[in-house]
């Protein structure tokens, strides 16, 4: 057990944050795998997209959101955003040392590449994630032989956020990006942005099922289960309805969020920036 986690109790909530709806892909997977957990989601729609922001700005947003989630008494905070995981995970670990458990979305996917023994891996993500080279560096540090080809695909997150997926616009943008020479001959493609599971089927169609398409939802859920089990912090029964906060409420966010989460979710505007 983590030395400072002894004061946490199983019925405390799990905090999850992202720049917008993307992290709902992770929240949804966790909700289904761990239905007894009380989830508190925060989508920072004021600052979306994070992928175009500087690392310093993303660190500042992540710090403030984590403070909010800690005030809600969370036992664990899941950084359900690759851009924030790349820029802010180490800083958050240092800043909140021992106060809360943190899970990022990068390490579980990196470990899945290594355990599946992929040799020629493509990574698509926001500019912030690609510029950090976090996937390349982490994969190479575990296996120098794996070829890692990265491509920033900055149009995809705003496209999905606006509800443009499973249609002609998304098909054309996806095929334009994936035809890039850097992504030829890959055996696996990492969807290194938590928005991208919404277009996973379209990406799979582009490759005719010949490339393994990996996203972080299941692998992150497995890590969460493992950590909560080890820390004896799994909630034995449901104590509270899940809560979904956004820093700026828009109708389109709510519609996309509801469609995606698969059930009605009530969004509440939460001003943490004033
Ligand atoms: N979903 C986020 C990620 O995983 C960020 C998308 C964005 O806001 O740019 O990177």
PDB file of C-alpha atoms and ligand atoms in Angstrom:
ATOM      1  CA  UNK A   1       0.000   0.000   0.000  1.00  0.00           C
ATOM      2  CA  UNK A   2       1.130   3.546  -0.738  1.00  0.00           C
ATOM      3  CA  UNK A   3       2.402   4.857   2.640  1.00  0.00           C
ATOM      4  CA  UNK A   4       0.189   7.956   2.718  1.00  0.00           C
ATOM      5  CA  UNK A   5      -3.009   6.407   1.389  1.00  0.00           C
ATOM      6  CA  UNK A   6      -4.037   4.773   4.665  1.00  0.00           C
ATOM      7  CA  UNK A   7      -6.416   7.648   5.458  1.00  0.00           C
ATOM      8  CA  UNK A   8      -8.415   7.139   2.234  1.00  0.00           C
ATOM      9  CA  UNK A   9     -11.598   5.134   2.289  1.00  0.00           C
ATOM     10  CA  UNK A  10     -13.336   3.039  -0.417  1.00  0.00           C
ATOM     11  CA  UNK A  11     -16.486   5.148  -0.559  1.00  0.00           C
ATOM     12  CA  UNK A  12     -14.654   8.298  -1.659  1.00  0.00           C
ATOM     13  CA  UNK A  13     -15.195   9.313  -5.307  1.00  0.00           C
ATOM     14  CA  UNK A  14     -12.882   8.916  -8.291  1.00  0.00           C
ATOM     15  CA  UNK A  15     -12.123  12.166 -10.138  1.00  0.00           C
ATOM     16  CA  UNK A  16     -11.640  12.126 -13.903  1.00  0.00           C
ATOM     17  CA  UNK A  17     -10.681  15.107 -16.027  1.00  0.00           C
ATOM     18  CA  UNK A  18     -10.097  16.092 -19.615  1.00  0.00           C
ATOM     19  CA  UNK A  19     -10.291  19.196 -21.761  1.00  0.00           C
ATOM     20  CA  UNK A  20     -13.792  18.204 -22.894  1.00  0.00           C
ATOM     21  CA  UNK A  21     -15.786  15.101 -23.756  1.00  0.00           C
ATOM     22  CA  UNK A  22     -12.823  12.912 -24.648  1.00  0.00           C
ATOM     23  CA  UNK A  23     -12.302  11.703 -21.109  1.00  0.00           C
ATOM     24  CA  UNK A  24     -15.865  10.399 -21.090  1.00  0.00           C
ATOM     25  CA  UNK A  25     -14.543   7.449 -23.099  1.00  0.00           C
ATOM     26  CA  UNK A  26     -12.464   6.543 -20.059  1.00  0.00           C
ATOM     27  CA  UNK A  27     -15.211   7.442 -17.560  1.00  0.00           C
ATOM     28  CA  UNK A  28     -17.650   5.242 -19.460  1.00  0.00           C
ATOM     29  CA  UNK A  29     -15.299   2.240 -19.422  1.00  0.00           C
ATOM     30  CA  UNK A  30     -14.676   2.689 -15.692  1.00  0.00           C
ATOM     31  CA  UNK A  31     -18.375   3.124 -14.943  1.00  0.00           C
ATOM     32  CA  UNK A  32     -19.128  -0.206 -16.647  1.00  0.00           C
ATOM     33  CA  UNK A  33     -16.246  -2.116 -15.098  1.00  0.00           C
ATOM     34  CA  UNK A  34     -16.712  -0.625 -11.625  1.00  0.00           C
ATOM     35  CA  UNK A  35     -20.417   0.239 -11.251  1.00  0.00           C
ATOM     36  CA  UNK A  36     -20.097   0.761  -7.485  1.00  0.00           C
ATOM     37  CA  UNK A  37     -17.715   3.680  -7.870  1.00  0.00           C
ATOM     38  CA  UNK A  38     -18.889   7.280  -7.582  1.00  0.00           C
ATOM     39  CA  UNK A  39     -17.317   9.221 -10.470  1.00  0.00           C
ATOM     40  CA  UNK A  40     -16.816  12.979 -10.599  1.00  0.00           C
ATOM     41  CA  UNK A  41     -15.988  14.110 -14.115  1.00  0.00           C
ATOM     42  CA  UNK A  42     -14.595  17.520 -15.042  1.00  0.00           C
ATOM     43  CA  UNK A  43     -14.385  18.656 -18.690  1.00  0.00           C
ATOM     44  CA  UNK A  44     -12.464  21.911 -19.036  1.00  0.00           C
ATOM     45  CA  UNK A  45     -14.484  23.175 -22.000  1.00  0.00           C
ATOM     46  CA  UNK A  46     -13.357  26.768 -21.382  1.00  0.00           C
ATOM     47  CA  UNK A  47      -9.835  25.824 -22.454  1.00  0.00           C
ATOM     48  CA  UNK A  48     -10.532  23.159 -25.069  1.00  0.00           C
ATOM     49  CA  UNK A  49      -8.528  22.090 -27.017  1.00  0.00           C
ATOM     50  CA  UNK A  50      -5.554  21.429 -24.752  1.00  0.00           C
ATOM     51  CA  UNK A  51      -3.617  19.994 -27.672  1.00  0.00           C
ATOM     52  CA  UNK A  52      -2.792  23.447 -29.016  1.00  0.00           C
ATOM     53  CA  UNK A  53      -1.761  24.931 -25.650  1.00  0.00           C
ATOM     54  CA  UNK A  54       1.732  25.239 -24.203  1.00  0.00           C
ATOM     55  CA  UNK A  55       2.899  22.672 -21.648  1.00  0.00           C
ATOM     56  CA  UNK A  56       2.919  25.438 -18.998  1.00  0.00           C
ATOM     57  CA  UNK A  57      -0.711  26.348 -19.664  1.00  0.00           C
ATOM     58  CA  UNK A  58      -1.782  22.673 -19.540  1.00  0.00           C
ATOM     59  CA  UNK A  59       0.105  22.229 -16.249  1.00  0.00           C
ATOM     60  CA  UNK A  60      -1.682  25.245 -14.766  1.00  0.00           C
ATOM     61  CA  UNK A  61      -5.134  23.966 -15.835  1.00  0.00           C
ATOM     62  CA  UNK A  62      -4.379  20.456 -14.563  1.00  0.00           C
ATOM     63  CA  UNK A  63      -3.229  21.758 -11.189  1.00  0.00           C
ATOM     64  CA  UNK A  64      -6.335  23.837 -10.661  1.00  0.00           C
ATOM     65  CA  UNK A  65      -8.688  21.025 -11.753  1.00  0.00           C
ATOM     66  CA  UNK A  66      -6.897  18.525  -9.507  1.00  0.00           C
ATOM     67  CA  UNK A  67      -7.297  20.929  -6.562  1.00  0.00           C
ATOM     68  CA  UNK A  68     -11.034  21.092  -7.316  1.00  0.00           C
ATOM     69  CA  UNK A  69     -11.287  17.286  -7.471  1.00  0.00           C
ATOM     70  CA  UNK A  70      -9.372  17.002  -4.227  1.00  0.00           C
ATOM     71  CA  UNK A  71     -11.809  19.404  -2.592  1.00  0.00           C
ATOM     72  CA  UNK A  72     -14.513  16.935  -3.678  1.00  0.00           C
ATOM     73  CA  UNK A  73     -12.628  14.390  -1.559  1.00  0.00           C
ATOM     74  CA  UNK A  74     -11.485  12.125  -4.427  1.00  0.00           C
ATOM     75  CA  UNK A  75      -9.390   9.068  -3.536  1.00  0.00           C
ATOM     76  CA  UNK A  76      -7.997   8.874  -7.077  1.00  0.00           C
ATOM     77  CA  UNK A  77      -7.655  11.287  -9.999  1.00  0.00           C
ATOM     78  CA  UNK A  78      -7.522   9.932 -13.538  1.00  0.00           C
ATOM     79  CA  UNK A  79      -5.908  12.304 -16.028  1.00  0.00           C
ATOM     80  CA  UNK A  80      -8.130  11.192 -18.907  1.00  0.00           C
ATOM     81  CA  UNK A  81      -6.306  13.353 -21.422  1.00  0.00           C
ATOM     82  CA  UNK A  82      -3.072  12.517 -23.209  1.00  0.00           C
ATOM     83  CA  UNK A  83      -2.081  16.162 -23.571  1.00  0.00           C
ATOM     84  CA  UNK A  84      -2.427  16.687 -19.806  1.00  0.00           C
ATOM     85  CA  UNK A  85      -0.850  13.300 -18.993  1.00  0.00           C
ATOM     86  CA  UNK A  86       2.172  14.265 -21.141  1.00  0.00           C
ATOM     87  CA  UNK A  87       2.593  17.769 -19.757  1.00  0.00           C
ATOM     88  CA  UNK A  88       1.394  17.531 -16.167  1.00  0.00           C
ATOM     89  CA  UNK A  89       1.529  14.000 -14.698  1.00  0.00           C
ATOM     90  CA  UNK A  90       5.003  14.280 -13.117  1.00  0.00           C
ATOM     91  CA  UNK A  91       4.251  17.740 -11.750  1.00  0.00           C
ATOM     92  CA  UNK A  92       0.926  16.589 -10.244  1.00  0.00           C
ATOM     93  CA  UNK A  93       2.612  13.593  -8.594  1.00  0.00           C
ATOM     94  CA  UNK A  94       5.156  15.924  -6.968  1.00  0.00           C
ATOM     95  CA  UNK A  95       2.708  18.627  -5.996  1.00  0.00           C
ATOM     96  CA  UNK A  96       0.099  16.349  -4.401  1.00  0.00           C
ATOM     97  CA  UNK A  97       2.506  13.734  -3.112  1.00  0.00           C
ATOM     98  CA  UNK A  98       0.664  11.232  -0.904  1.00  0.00           C
ATOM     99  CA  UNK A  99      -2.631  13.157  -0.974  1.00  0.00           C
ATOM    100  CA  UNK A 100      -4.349  11.293  -3.797  1.00  0.00           C
ATOM    101  CA  UNK A 101      -3.631   8.499  -6.282  1.00  0.00           C
ATOM    102  CA  UNK A 102      -2.990   9.634  -9.862  1.00  0.00           C
ATOM    103  CA  UNK A 103      -3.451   7.548 -13.003  1.00  0.00           C
ATOM    104  CA  UNK A 104      -2.328   8.811 -16.409  1.00  0.00           C
ATOM    105  CA  UNK A 105      -3.466   7.490 -19.787  1.00  0.00           C
ATOM    106  CA  UNK A 106      -0.021   7.151 -21.394  1.00  0.00           C
ATOM    107  CA  UNK A 107       1.722   4.428 -19.381  1.00  0.00           C
ATOM    108  CA  UNK A 108      -1.025   1.776 -19.744  1.00  0.00           C
ATOM    109  CA  UNK A 109      -0.948   2.135 -23.534  1.00  0.00           C
ATOM    110  CA  UNK A 110       2.857   2.055 -23.662  1.00  0.00           C
ATOM    111  CA  UNK A 111       2.850  -1.145 -21.580  1.00  0.00           C
ATOM    112  CA  UNK A 112       0.247  -2.683 -23.899  1.00  0.00           C
ATOM    113  CA  UNK A 113       2.511  -2.036 -26.928  1.00  0.00           C
ATOM    114  CA  UNK A 114       5.396  -3.791 -25.206  1.00  0.00           C
ATOM    115  CA  UNK A 115       3.372  -6.762 -23.985  1.00  0.00           C
ATOM    116  CA  UNK A 116       1.787  -7.266 -27.422  1.00  0.00           C
ATOM    117  CA  UNK A 117       5.269  -7.123 -28.948  1.00  0.00           C
ATOM    118  CA  UNK A 118       4.380  -4.690 -31.735  1.00  0.00           C
ATOM    119  CA  UNK A 119       7.442  -3.656 -33.747  1.00  0.00           C
ATOM    120  CA  UNK A 120       6.290  -0.795 -35.946  1.00  0.00           C
ATOM    121  CA  UNK A 121       3.921   1.480 -34.120  1.00  0.00           C
ATOM    122  CA  UNK A 122       2.109   4.614 -35.294  1.00  0.00           C
ATOM    123  CA  UNK A 123       0.964   7.251 -32.804  1.00  0.00           C
ATOM    124  CA  UNK A 124      -1.693   9.844 -33.588  1.00  0.00           C
ATOM    125  CA  UNK A 125      -2.425  12.547 -31.044  1.00  0.00           C
ATOM    126  CA  UNK A 126      -2.694  16.270 -30.414  1.00  0.00           C
ATOM    127  CA  UNK A 127       0.261  18.580 -31.085  1.00  0.00           C
ATOM    128  CA  UNK A 128       0.955  18.827 -27.349  1.00  0.00           C
ATOM    129  CA  UNK A 129       1.270  15.041 -26.984  1.00  0.00           C
ATOM    130  CA  UNK A 130       3.311  14.572 -30.172  1.00  0.00           C
ATOM    131  CA  UNK A 131       5.639  17.501 -29.387  1.00  0.00           C
ATOM    132  CA  UNK A 132       6.345  15.974 -25.968  1.00  0.00           C
ATOM    133  CA  UNK A 133       7.482  12.715 -27.710  1.00  0.00           C
ATOM    134  CA  UNK A 134       6.281  10.955 -24.585  1.00  0.00           C
ATOM    135  CA  UNK A 135       5.128   7.791 -26.401  1.00  0.00           C
ATOM    136  CA  UNK A 136       8.333   7.479 -28.428  1.00  0.00           C
ATOM    137  CA  UNK A 137      10.528   8.050 -25.380  1.00  0.00           C
ATOM    138  CA  UNK A 138       8.645   5.677 -23.095  1.00  0.00           C
ATOM    139  CA  UNK A 139       8.327   2.882 -25.672  1.00  0.00           C
ATOM    140  CA  UNK A 140      12.013   3.207 -26.657  1.00  0.00           C
ATOM    141  CA  UNK A 141      13.066   3.153 -23.004  1.00  0.00           C
ATOM    142  CA  UNK A 142      11.382  -0.249 -22.670  1.00  0.00           C
ATOM    143  CA  UNK A 143      12.372  -1.654 -26.065  1.00  0.00           C
ATOM    144  CA  UNK A 144      14.826   0.266 -28.237  1.00  0.00           C
ATOM    145  CA  UNK A 145      13.993  -1.870 -31.300  1.00  0.00           C
ATOM    146  CA  UNK A 146      10.351  -0.767 -31.644  1.00  0.00           C
ATOM    147  CA  UNK A 147       9.903   1.780 -34.456  1.00  0.00           C
ATOM    148  CA  UNK A 148       7.646   4.627 -33.338  1.00  0.00           C
ATOM    149  CA  UNK A 149       6.163   6.925 -35.997  1.00  0.00           C
ATOM    150  CA  UNK A 150       4.305   9.923 -34.614  1.00  0.00           C
ATOM    151  CA  UNK A 151       1.826  12.212 -36.353  1.00  0.00           C
ATOM    152  CA  UNK A 152       0.010  15.219 -34.897  1.00  0.00           C
ATOM    153  CA  UNK A 153      -3.651  15.153 -35.953  1.00  0.00           C
ATOM    154  CA  UNK A 154      -4.943  18.419 -34.440  1.00  0.00           C
ATOM    155  CA  UNK A 155      -8.223  18.580 -36.363  1.00  0.00           C
ATOM    156  CA  UNK A 156      -9.563  15.346 -34.908  1.00  0.00           C
ATOM    157  CA  UNK A 157     -10.383  16.378 -31.312  1.00  0.00           C
ATOM    158  CA  UNK A 158     -12.316  19.567 -32.260  1.00  0.00           C
ATOM    159  CA  UNK A 159     -14.030  17.630 -35.064  1.00  0.00           C
ATOM    160  CA  UNK A 160     -15.244  14.979 -32.596  1.00  0.00           C
ATOM    161  CA  UNK A 161     -16.085  17.573 -29.950  1.00  0.00           C
ATOM    162  CA  UNK A 162     -18.389  19.240 -32.477  1.00  0.00           C
ATOM    163  CA  UNK A 163     -20.102  15.920 -33.212  1.00  0.00           C
ATOM    164  CA  UNK A 164     -18.559  15.385 -36.665  1.00  0.00           C
ATOM    165  CA  UNK A 165     -17.886  11.664 -36.701  1.00  0.00           C
ATOM    166  CA  UNK A 166     -19.277   8.673 -38.635  1.00  0.00           C
ATOM    167  CA  UNK A 167     -19.865  10.874 -41.672  1.00  0.00           C
ATOM    168  CA  UNK A 168     -18.288  12.157 -44.855  1.00  0.00           C
ATOM    169  CA  UNK A 169     -16.352  14.993 -43.156  1.00  0.00           C
ATOM    170  CA  UNK A 170     -14.661  12.711 -40.634  1.00  0.00           C
ATOM    171  CA  UNK A 171     -13.989  10.066 -43.300  1.00  0.00           C
ATOM    172  CA  UNK A 172     -12.170  12.555 -45.487  1.00  0.00           C
ATOM    173  CA  UNK A 173     -10.107  14.105 -42.646  1.00  0.00           C
ATOM    174  CA  UNK A 174      -9.204  10.683 -41.209  1.00  0.00           C
ATOM    175  CA  UNK A 175      -8.128   9.300 -44.567  1.00  0.00           C
ATOM    176  CA  UNK A 176      -6.082  12.422 -45.278  1.00  0.00           C
ATOM    177  CA  UNK A 177      -4.169  12.067 -41.999  1.00  0.00           C
ATOM    178  CA  UNK A 178      -3.727   8.289 -42.118  1.00  0.00           C
ATOM    179  CA  UNK A 179      -2.384   8.375 -45.686  1.00  0.00           C
ATOM    180  CA  UNK A 180       0.700  10.213 -44.397  1.00  0.00           C
ATOM    181  CA  UNK A 181       3.878   8.346 -45.464  1.00  0.00           C
ATOM    182  CA  UNK A 182       5.084   8.202 -41.834  1.00  0.00           C
ATOM    183  CA  UNK A 183       2.200   5.856 -41.050  1.00  0.00           C
ATOM    184  CA  UNK A 184       2.870   3.340 -43.836  1.00  0.00           C
ATOM    185  CA  UNK A 185       3.683  -0.247 -42.856  1.00  0.00           C
ATOM    186  CA  UNK A 186       2.693   0.012 -39.199  1.00  0.00           C
ATOM    187  CA  UNK A 187       1.414  -3.029 -37.326  1.00  0.00           C
ATOM    188  CA  UNK A 188      -0.362  -1.031 -34.602  1.00  0.00           C
ATOM    189  CA  UNK A 189      -1.810   2.454 -34.358  1.00  0.00           C
ATOM    190  CA  UNK A 190      -2.119   4.104 -30.954  1.00  0.00           C
ATOM    191  CA  UNK A 191      -5.098   6.414 -30.550  1.00  0.00           C
ATOM    192  CA  UNK A 192      -3.185   8.651 -28.144  1.00  0.00           C
ATOM    193  CA  UNK A 193      -6.002  11.077 -27.500  1.00  0.00           C
ATOM    194  CA  UNK A 194      -8.998  10.165 -25.389  1.00  0.00           C
ATOM    195  CA  UNK A 195     -11.358  11.681 -27.968  1.00  0.00           C
ATOM    196  CA  UNK A 196     -10.382   9.154 -30.635  1.00  0.00           C
ATOM    197  CA  UNK A 197     -12.306   6.036 -29.488  1.00  0.00           C
ATOM    198  CA  UNK A 198     -15.309   7.763 -31.050  1.00  0.00           C
ATOM    199  CA  UNK A 199     -13.704   7.356 -34.479  1.00  0.00           C
ATOM    200  CA  UNK A 200     -12.093   3.970 -33.835  1.00  0.00           C
ATOM    201  CA  UNK A 201     -14.514   2.141 -36.158  1.00  0.00           C
ATOM    202  CA  UNK A 202     -13.793   4.620 -38.966  1.00  0.00           C
ATOM    203  CA  UNK A 203     -10.047   4.195 -38.473  1.00  0.00           C
ATOM    204  CA  UNK A 204     -10.418   0.423 -38.459  1.00  0.00           C
ATOM    205  CA  UNK A 205     -12.348   0.677 -41.708  1.00  0.00           C
ATOM    206  CA  UNK A 206      -9.556   2.762 -43.266  1.00  0.00           C
ATOM    207  CA  UNK A 207      -7.083  -0.042 -42.527  1.00  0.00           C
ATOM    208  CA  UNK A 208      -9.545  -2.839 -43.423  1.00  0.00           C
ATOM    209  CA  UNK A 209      -8.847  -4.453 -40.080  1.00  0.00           C
ATOM    210  CA  UNK A 210      -5.159  -5.054 -41.017  1.00  0.00           C
ATOM    211  CA  UNK A 211      -3.655  -2.826 -38.313  1.00  0.00           C
ATOM    212  CA  UNK A 212      -4.277  -3.223 -34.567  1.00  0.00           C
ATOM    213  CA  UNK A 213      -6.023  -0.061 -33.360  1.00  0.00           C
ATOM    214  CA  UNK A 214      -5.364   0.556 -29.673  1.00  0.00           C
ATOM    215  CA  UNK A 215      -7.040   3.089 -27.417  1.00  0.00           C
ATOM    216  CA  UNK A 216      -6.566   3.713 -23.741  1.00  0.00           C
ATOM    217  CA  UNK A 217     -10.043   2.926 -22.360  1.00  0.00           C
ATOM    218  CA  UNK A 218      -9.673  -0.742 -21.402  1.00  0.00           C
ATOM    219  CA  UNK A 219      -5.997  -0.623 -20.498  1.00  0.00           C
ATOM    220  CA  UNK A 220      -6.531   2.369 -18.206  1.00  0.00           C
ATOM    221  CA  UNK A 221      -9.557   0.696 -16.612  1.00  0.00           C
ATOM    222  CA  UNK A 222      -7.428  -2.369 -15.855  1.00  0.00           C
ATOM    223  CA  UNK A 223      -4.789  -0.211 -14.186  1.00  0.00           C
ATOM    224  CA  UNK A 224      -7.454   1.551 -12.089  1.00  0.00           C
ATOM    225  CA  UNK A 225      -8.869  -1.810 -10.952  1.00  0.00           C
ATOM    226  CA  UNK A 226      -5.388  -3.073 -10.118  1.00  0.00           C
ATOM    227  CA  UNK A 227      -4.437   0.006  -8.067  1.00  0.00           C
ATOM    228  CA  UNK A 228      -7.738   0.234  -6.165  1.00  0.00           C
ATOM    229  CA  UNK A 229      -7.544  -3.488  -5.392  1.00  0.00           C
ATOM    230  CA  UNK A 230      -3.962  -3.198  -4.128  1.00  0.00           C
ATOM    231  CA  UNK A 231      -4.830  -0.144  -2.029  1.00  0.00           C
ATOM    232  CA  UNK A 232      -8.011  -1.830  -0.714  1.00  0.00           C
ATOM    233  CA  UNK A 233      -9.987   1.137  -2.006  1.00  0.00           C
ATOM    234  CA  UNK A 234     -12.588  -0.555  -4.239  1.00  0.00           C
ATOM    235  CA  UNK A 235     -16.054   0.672  -3.313  1.00  0.00           C
ATOM    236  CA  UNK A 236     -18.246  -2.246  -2.140  1.00  0.00           C
ATOM    237  CA  UNK A 237     -21.510  -0.485  -2.933  1.00  0.00           C
ATOM    238  CA  UNK A 238     -22.775   2.508  -4.848  1.00  0.00           C
ATOM    239  CA  UNK A 239     -23.122   5.507  -2.560  1.00  0.00           C
ATOM    240  CA  UNK A 240     -23.767   8.405  -4.937  1.00  0.00           C
ATOM    241  CA  UNK A 241     -24.814   9.219  -8.500  1.00  0.00           C
ATOM    242  CA  UNK A 242     -21.984  10.188 -10.832  1.00  0.00           C
ATOM    243  CA  UNK A 243     -21.445  13.913 -11.376  1.00  0.00           C
ATOM    244  CA  UNK A 244     -20.400  15.600 -14.589  1.00  0.00           C
ATOM    245  CA  UNK A 245     -19.004  19.115 -14.507  1.00  0.00           C
ATOM    246  CA  UNK A 246     -17.893  21.385 -17.325  1.00  0.00           C
ATOM    247  CA  UNK A 247     -16.191  24.746 -17.001  1.00  0.00           C
ATOM    248  CA  UNK A 248     -18.302  26.128 -19.848  1.00  0.00           C
ATOM    249  CA  UNK A 249     -21.697  24.647 -20.660  1.00  0.00           C
ATOM    250  CA  UNK A 250     -22.765  24.343 -24.300  1.00  0.00           C
ATOM    251  CA  UNK A 251     -25.725  22.487 -25.757  1.00  0.00           C
ATOM    252  CA  UNK A 252     -23.520  20.708 -28.296  1.00  0.00           C
ATOM    253  CA  UNK A 253     -21.255  19.452 -25.517  1.00  0.00           C
ATOM    254  CA  UNK A 254     -24.241  18.033 -23.666  1.00  0.00           C
ATOM    255  CA  UNK A 255     -25.678  16.345 -26.767  1.00  0.00           C
ATOM    256  CA  UNK A 256     -22.387  14.747 -27.754  1.00  0.00           C
ATOM    257  CA  UNK A 257     -21.688  13.781 -24.158  1.00  0.00           C
ATOM    258  CA  UNK A 258     -25.055  12.107 -23.720  1.00  0.00           C
ATOM    259  CA  UNK A 259     -24.810  10.214 -27.015  1.00  0.00           C
ATOM    260  CA  UNK A 260     -21.404   9.037 -26.168  1.00  0.00           C
ATOM    261  CA  UNK A 261     -21.913   8.099 -22.547  1.00  0.00           C
ATOM    262  CA  UNK A 262     -24.869   5.962 -23.630  1.00  0.00           C
ATOM    263  CA  UNK A 263     -27.220   7.321 -21.007  1.00  0.00           C
ATOM    264  CA  UNK A 264     -28.569  10.656 -19.919  1.00  0.00           C
ATOM    265  CA  UNK A 265     -25.969  12.644 -18.107  1.00  0.00           C
ATOM    266  CA  UNK A 266     -26.751  15.874 -16.426  1.00  0.00           C
ATOM    267  CA  UNK A 267     -24.011  18.410 -17.005  1.00  0.00           C
ATOM    268  CA  UNK A 268     -23.417  21.087 -14.452  1.00  0.00           C
ATOM    269  CA  UNK A 269     -21.445  24.223 -15.125  1.00  0.00           C
ATOM    270  CA  UNK A 270     -18.703  24.606 -12.541  1.00  0.00           C
ATOM    271  CA  UNK A 271     -16.769  27.877 -12.445  1.00  0.00           C
ATOM    272  CA  UNK A 272     -13.296  27.131 -11.216  1.00  0.00           C
ATOM    273  CA  UNK A 273     -11.638  29.919 -13.220  1.00  0.00           C
ATOM    274  CA  UNK A 274     -13.191  32.932 -11.532  1.00  0.00           C
TER     275      UNK A 274
HETATM  276  N1  LIG B   1      -8.602  14.383 -25.193  1.00  0.00           N
HETATM  277  C1  LIG B   1      -7.392  15.066 -25.051  1.00  0.00           C
HETATM  278  C2  LIG B   1      -6.181  14.214 -25.253  1.00  0.00           C
HETATM  279  O1  LIG B   1      -6.240  13.076 -24.954  1.00  0.00           O
HETATM  280  C3  LIG B   1      -7.218  16.430 -25.534  1.00  0.00           C
HETATM  281  C4  LIG B   1      -7.840  16.898 -26.763  1.00  0.00           C
HETATM  282  C5  LIG B   1      -7.613  18.369 -26.777  1.00  0.00           C
HETATM  283  O2  LIG B   1      -8.227  19.054 -25.955  1.00  0.00           O
HETATM  284  O3  LIG B   1      -6.784  18.841 -27.570  1.00  0.00           O
HETATM  285  O4  LIG B   1      -5.165  14.650 -25.669  1.00  0.00           O
END
